[in-house]
Coordinates of C-alpha atoms and ligand atoms in Angstrom, one line a residue:
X165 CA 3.0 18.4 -31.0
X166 CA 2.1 18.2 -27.1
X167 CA 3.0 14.5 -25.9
X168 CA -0.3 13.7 -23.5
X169 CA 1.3 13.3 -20.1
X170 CA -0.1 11.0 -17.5
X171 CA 0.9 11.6 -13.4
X172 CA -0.3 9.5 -10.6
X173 CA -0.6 11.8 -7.4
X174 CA 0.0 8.9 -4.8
X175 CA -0.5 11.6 -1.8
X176 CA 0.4 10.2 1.7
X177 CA -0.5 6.6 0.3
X178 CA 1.7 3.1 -0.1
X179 CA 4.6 2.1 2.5
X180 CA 7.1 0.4 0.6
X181 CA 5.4 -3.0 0.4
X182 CA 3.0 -1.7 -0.9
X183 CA 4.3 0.7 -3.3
X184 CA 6.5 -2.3 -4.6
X185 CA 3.1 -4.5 -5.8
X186 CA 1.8 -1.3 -7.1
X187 CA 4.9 -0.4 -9.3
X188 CA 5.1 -4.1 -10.5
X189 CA 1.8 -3.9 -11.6
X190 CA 2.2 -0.8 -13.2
X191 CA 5.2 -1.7 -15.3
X192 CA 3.2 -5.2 -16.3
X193 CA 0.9 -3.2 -17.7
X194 CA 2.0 0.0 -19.4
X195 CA 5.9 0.2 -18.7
X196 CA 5.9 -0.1 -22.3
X197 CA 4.0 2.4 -23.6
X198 CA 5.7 4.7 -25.5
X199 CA 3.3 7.2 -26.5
X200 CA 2.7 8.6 -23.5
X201 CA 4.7 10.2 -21.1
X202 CA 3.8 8.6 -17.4
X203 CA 4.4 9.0 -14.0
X204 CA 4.0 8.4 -10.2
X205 CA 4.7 11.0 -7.9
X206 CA 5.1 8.9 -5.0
X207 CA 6.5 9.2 -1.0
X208 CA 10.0 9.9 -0.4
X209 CA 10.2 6.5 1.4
X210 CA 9.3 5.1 -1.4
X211 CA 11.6 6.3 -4.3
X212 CA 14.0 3.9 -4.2
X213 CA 11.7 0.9 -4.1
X214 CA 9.9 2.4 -7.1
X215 CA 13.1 2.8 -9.2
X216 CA 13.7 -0.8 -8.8
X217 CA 10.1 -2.2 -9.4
X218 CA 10.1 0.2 -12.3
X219 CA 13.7 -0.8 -13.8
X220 CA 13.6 -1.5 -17.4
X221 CA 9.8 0.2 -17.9
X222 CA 9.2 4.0 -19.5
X223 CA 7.8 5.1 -15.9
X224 CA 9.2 7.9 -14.4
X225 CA 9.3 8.8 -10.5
X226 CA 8.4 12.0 -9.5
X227 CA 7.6 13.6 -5.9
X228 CA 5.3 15.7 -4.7
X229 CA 7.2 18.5 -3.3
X230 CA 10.8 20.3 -3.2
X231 CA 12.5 22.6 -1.6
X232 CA 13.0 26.0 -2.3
X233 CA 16.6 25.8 -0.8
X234 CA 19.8 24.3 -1.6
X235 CA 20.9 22.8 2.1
X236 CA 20.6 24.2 5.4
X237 CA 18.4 24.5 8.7
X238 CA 15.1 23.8 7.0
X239 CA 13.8 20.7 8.8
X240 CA 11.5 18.5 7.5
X241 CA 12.2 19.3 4.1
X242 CA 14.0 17.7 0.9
X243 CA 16.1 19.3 -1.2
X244 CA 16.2 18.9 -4.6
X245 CA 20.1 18.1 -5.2
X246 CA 18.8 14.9 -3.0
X247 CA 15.6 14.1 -5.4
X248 CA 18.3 14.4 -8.1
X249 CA 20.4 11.9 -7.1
X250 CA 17.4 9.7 -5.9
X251 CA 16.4 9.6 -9.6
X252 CA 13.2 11.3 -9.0
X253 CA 12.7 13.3 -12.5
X254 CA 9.4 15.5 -11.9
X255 CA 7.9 17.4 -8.8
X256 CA 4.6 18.3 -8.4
X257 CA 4.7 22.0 -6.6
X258 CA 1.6 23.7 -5.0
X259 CA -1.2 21.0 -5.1
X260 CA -4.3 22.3 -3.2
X261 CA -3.4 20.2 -0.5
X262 CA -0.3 22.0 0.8
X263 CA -1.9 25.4 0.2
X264 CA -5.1 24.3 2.0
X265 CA -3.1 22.2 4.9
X266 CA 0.5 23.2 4.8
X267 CA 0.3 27.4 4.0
X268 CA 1.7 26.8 0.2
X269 CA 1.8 30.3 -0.9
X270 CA 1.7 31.6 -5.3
X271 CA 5.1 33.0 -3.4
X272 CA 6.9 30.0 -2.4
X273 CA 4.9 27.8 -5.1
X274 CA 7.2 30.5 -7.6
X275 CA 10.5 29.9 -5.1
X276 CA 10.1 26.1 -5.4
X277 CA 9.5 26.0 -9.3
X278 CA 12.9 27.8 -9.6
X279 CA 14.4 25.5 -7.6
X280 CA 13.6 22.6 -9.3
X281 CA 14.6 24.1 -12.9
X282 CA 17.6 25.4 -11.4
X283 CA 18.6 21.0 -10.8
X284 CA 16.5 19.9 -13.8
X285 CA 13.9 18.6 -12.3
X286 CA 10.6 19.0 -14.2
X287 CA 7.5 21.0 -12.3
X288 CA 3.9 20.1 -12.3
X289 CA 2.8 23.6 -11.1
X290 CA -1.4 22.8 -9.7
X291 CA -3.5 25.8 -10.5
X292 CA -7.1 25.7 -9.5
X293 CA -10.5 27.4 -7.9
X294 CA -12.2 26.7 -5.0
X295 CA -15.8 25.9 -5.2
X296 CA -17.0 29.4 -4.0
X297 CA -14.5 31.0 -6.2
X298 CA -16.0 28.9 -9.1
X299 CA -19.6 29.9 -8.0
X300 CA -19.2 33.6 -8.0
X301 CA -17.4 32.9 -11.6
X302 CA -14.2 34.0 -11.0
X303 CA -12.3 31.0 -12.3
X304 CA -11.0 33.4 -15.1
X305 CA -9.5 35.7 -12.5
X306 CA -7.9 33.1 -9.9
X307 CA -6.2 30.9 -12.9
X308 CA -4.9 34.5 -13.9
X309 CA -3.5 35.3 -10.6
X310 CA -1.9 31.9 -10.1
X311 CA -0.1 31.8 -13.6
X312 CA 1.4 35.0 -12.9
X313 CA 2.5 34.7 -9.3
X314 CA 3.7 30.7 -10.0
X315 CA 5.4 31.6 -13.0
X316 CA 6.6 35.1 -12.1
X317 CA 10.3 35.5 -13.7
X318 CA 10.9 31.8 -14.9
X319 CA 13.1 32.2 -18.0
X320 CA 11.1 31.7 -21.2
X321 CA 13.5 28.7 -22.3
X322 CA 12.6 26.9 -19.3
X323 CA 8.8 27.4 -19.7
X324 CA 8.6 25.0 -21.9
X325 CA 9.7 22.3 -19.1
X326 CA 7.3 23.1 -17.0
X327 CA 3.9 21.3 -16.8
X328 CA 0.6 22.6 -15.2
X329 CA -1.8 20.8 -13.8
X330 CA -6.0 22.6 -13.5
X331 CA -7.1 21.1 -10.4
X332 CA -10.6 22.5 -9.5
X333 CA -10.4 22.2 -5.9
X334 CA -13.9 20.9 -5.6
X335 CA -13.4 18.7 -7.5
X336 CA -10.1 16.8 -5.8
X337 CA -11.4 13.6 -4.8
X338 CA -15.0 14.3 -4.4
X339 CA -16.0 12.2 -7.8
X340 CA -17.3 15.4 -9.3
X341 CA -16.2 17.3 -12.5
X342 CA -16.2 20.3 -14.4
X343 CA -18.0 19.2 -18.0
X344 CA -14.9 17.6 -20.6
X345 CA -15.8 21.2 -22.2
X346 CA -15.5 23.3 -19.2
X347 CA -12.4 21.8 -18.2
X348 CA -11.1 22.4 -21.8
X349 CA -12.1 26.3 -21.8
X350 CA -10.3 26.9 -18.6
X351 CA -7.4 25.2 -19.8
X352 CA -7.2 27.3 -22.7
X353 CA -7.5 30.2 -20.9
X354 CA -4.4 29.2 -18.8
X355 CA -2.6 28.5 -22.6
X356 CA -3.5 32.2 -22.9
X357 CA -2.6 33.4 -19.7
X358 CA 0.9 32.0 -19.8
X359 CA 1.6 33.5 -23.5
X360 CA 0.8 36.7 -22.4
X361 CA 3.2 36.5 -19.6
X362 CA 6.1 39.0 -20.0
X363 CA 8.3 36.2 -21.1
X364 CA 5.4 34.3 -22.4
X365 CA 4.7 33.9 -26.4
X366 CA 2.5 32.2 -28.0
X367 CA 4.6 29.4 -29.6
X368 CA 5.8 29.0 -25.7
X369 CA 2.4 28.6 -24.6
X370 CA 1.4 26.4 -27.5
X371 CA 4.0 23.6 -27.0
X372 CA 3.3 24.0 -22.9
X373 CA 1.3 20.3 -21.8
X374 CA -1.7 21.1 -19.2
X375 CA -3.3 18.6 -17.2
X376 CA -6.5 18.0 -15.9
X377 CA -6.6 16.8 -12.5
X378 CA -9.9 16.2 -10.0
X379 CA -11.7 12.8 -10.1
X380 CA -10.5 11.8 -13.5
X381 CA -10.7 8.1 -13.7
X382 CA -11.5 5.2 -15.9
X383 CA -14.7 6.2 -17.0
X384 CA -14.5 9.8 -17.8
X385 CA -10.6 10.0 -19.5
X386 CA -11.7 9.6 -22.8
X387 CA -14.0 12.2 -23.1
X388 CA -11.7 14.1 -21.3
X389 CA -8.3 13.7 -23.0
X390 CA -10.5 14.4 -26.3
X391 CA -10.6 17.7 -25.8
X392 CA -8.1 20.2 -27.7
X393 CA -6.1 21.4 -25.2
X394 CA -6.0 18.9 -22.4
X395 CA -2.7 16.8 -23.0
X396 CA -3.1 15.0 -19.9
X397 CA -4.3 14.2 -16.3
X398 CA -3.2 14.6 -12.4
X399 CA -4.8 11.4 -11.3
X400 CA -5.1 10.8 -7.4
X401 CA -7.8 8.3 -6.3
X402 CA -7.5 6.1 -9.5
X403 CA -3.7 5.9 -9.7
X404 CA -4.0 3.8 -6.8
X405 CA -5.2 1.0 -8.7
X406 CA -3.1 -0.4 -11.3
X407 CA -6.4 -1.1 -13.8
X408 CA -7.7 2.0 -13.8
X409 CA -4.7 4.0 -14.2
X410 CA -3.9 1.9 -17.0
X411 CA -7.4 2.8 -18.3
X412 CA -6.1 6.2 -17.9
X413 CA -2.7 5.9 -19.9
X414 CA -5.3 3.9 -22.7
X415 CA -7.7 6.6 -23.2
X416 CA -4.7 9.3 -23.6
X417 CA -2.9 6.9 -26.0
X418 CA -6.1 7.0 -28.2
X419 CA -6.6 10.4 -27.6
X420 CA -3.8 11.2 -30.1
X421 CA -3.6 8.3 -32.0
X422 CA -5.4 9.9 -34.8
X423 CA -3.1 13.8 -35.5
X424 CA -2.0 15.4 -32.7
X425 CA -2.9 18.4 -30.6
X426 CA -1.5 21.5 -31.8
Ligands
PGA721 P1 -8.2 12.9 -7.3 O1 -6.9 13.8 -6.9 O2 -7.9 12.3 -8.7 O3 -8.3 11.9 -6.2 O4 -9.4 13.8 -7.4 C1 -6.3 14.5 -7.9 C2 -5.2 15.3 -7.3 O5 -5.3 15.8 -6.1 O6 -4.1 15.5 -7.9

């Protein structure tokens, strides 16, 4: 059984006051929930104010990037032996953003996965077209090339740690969508992709939880966490606000409340 697994993507949003009435919020209103795995990848600043809004609650903190080194002359980075020990517990690694903005290559997306299984963090690896690339219907061939490259060498144990997340670049913030069914066919192509990595199997790619992400919100989770093989959702805009996440975590709690997704 796949666990649905919920992530708030806070980007370059919250100072710590901020983050602190966000988090409370949060924990008020699903820091119990049990059947769903949830977390907020927030700003380094923010971490520790997180943790302690969060104390006591089932929320996780996560981050939104790592290095790919241990320590050492790389400025403006964080490593991950310091996440570690900031209690941060997932990373999300190669969002559109820093490919588009910050030259995020499938190469170091690959060196930063490592890294992070190397201290035991968890990876949300993004995978995703552009609009132009989804156009000209090559959607198969880019999730293809981004599962190899991202993935390239990862030890087949650790696969299973790993979460992806399908982020249709145009559809980040913009308020569109694929259709629920759309989304759900590319996903299962990238369940496919990853089992016939080199390492890849099937029963690897099978228990492996993939994530929608791009303008999911209150209104269209249901119909979108109803689908067989999306366990979950990379939620920017709407994880800002306490509600509609919530109305997020909901709609993936009901999602498997009657079987499982197998
Ligand atoms: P969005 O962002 O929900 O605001 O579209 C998703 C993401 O970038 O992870």
């Amino acid at each position: 059984m796949r666990k649905p697994i919920i992530v708030g993507n806070w980007k370059m949003n919250k100072t710590r006051a901020e983050a602190a009435v966000l988090a409370d919020e949060l924990k008020a209103l699903v820091g119990g929930v049990k059947e769903v795995d949830i977390a907020v990848a927030v700003p380094y600043t923010d971490i520790d104010r997180v943790k302690k809004s969060l104390r006591g609650s089932k929320i996780r903190v996560g981050v939104q990037n790592v290095a790919w080194a241990d320590s050492g002359a790389f400025t403006g980075e964080v490593s991950a032996a310091m996440l570690v020990e900031a209690g941060v517990e997932y990373v999300i690694i190669g969002h559109s953003e820093r490919r588009q903005y910050f030259g995020e290559t499938d190469e170091s997306v690959n060196k930063r996965v490592r890294q992070a299984l190397k201290y035991g963090l968890k990876p949300i690896v993004c995978v995703g077209e552009t609009e132009n690339e989804n156009l000209q219907g090559l959607t198969g061939l880019v999730i293809e090339r981004q599962i190899e490259a991202d993935l390239e060498g990862i030890d087949r144990k650790d696969l299973s740690k790993i979460v992806i997340a399908y982020e249709p670049i145009w559809a980040i913030g913009t308020g569109r969508t694929p259709t629920a069914e759309q989304a759900n066919e590319t996903i299962a192509a990238i369940r496919r992709e990853v089992s016939k990595l080199p390492q890849g199997t099937k029963a690897v790619a099978a228990k492996m939880r993939i994530q929608y992400g791009g303008s999911m919100n209150a209104k269209n989770a249901a119909e979108l966490m109803a689908q067989s093989d999306i366990d979950g959702g990379l939620i920017g805009g709407a994880s800002l606000k306490s509600a509609d996440f919530a109305a997020i975590i909901e709609a993936a709690k009901n999602s498997v409340a009657g079987g499982e997704k197998a």
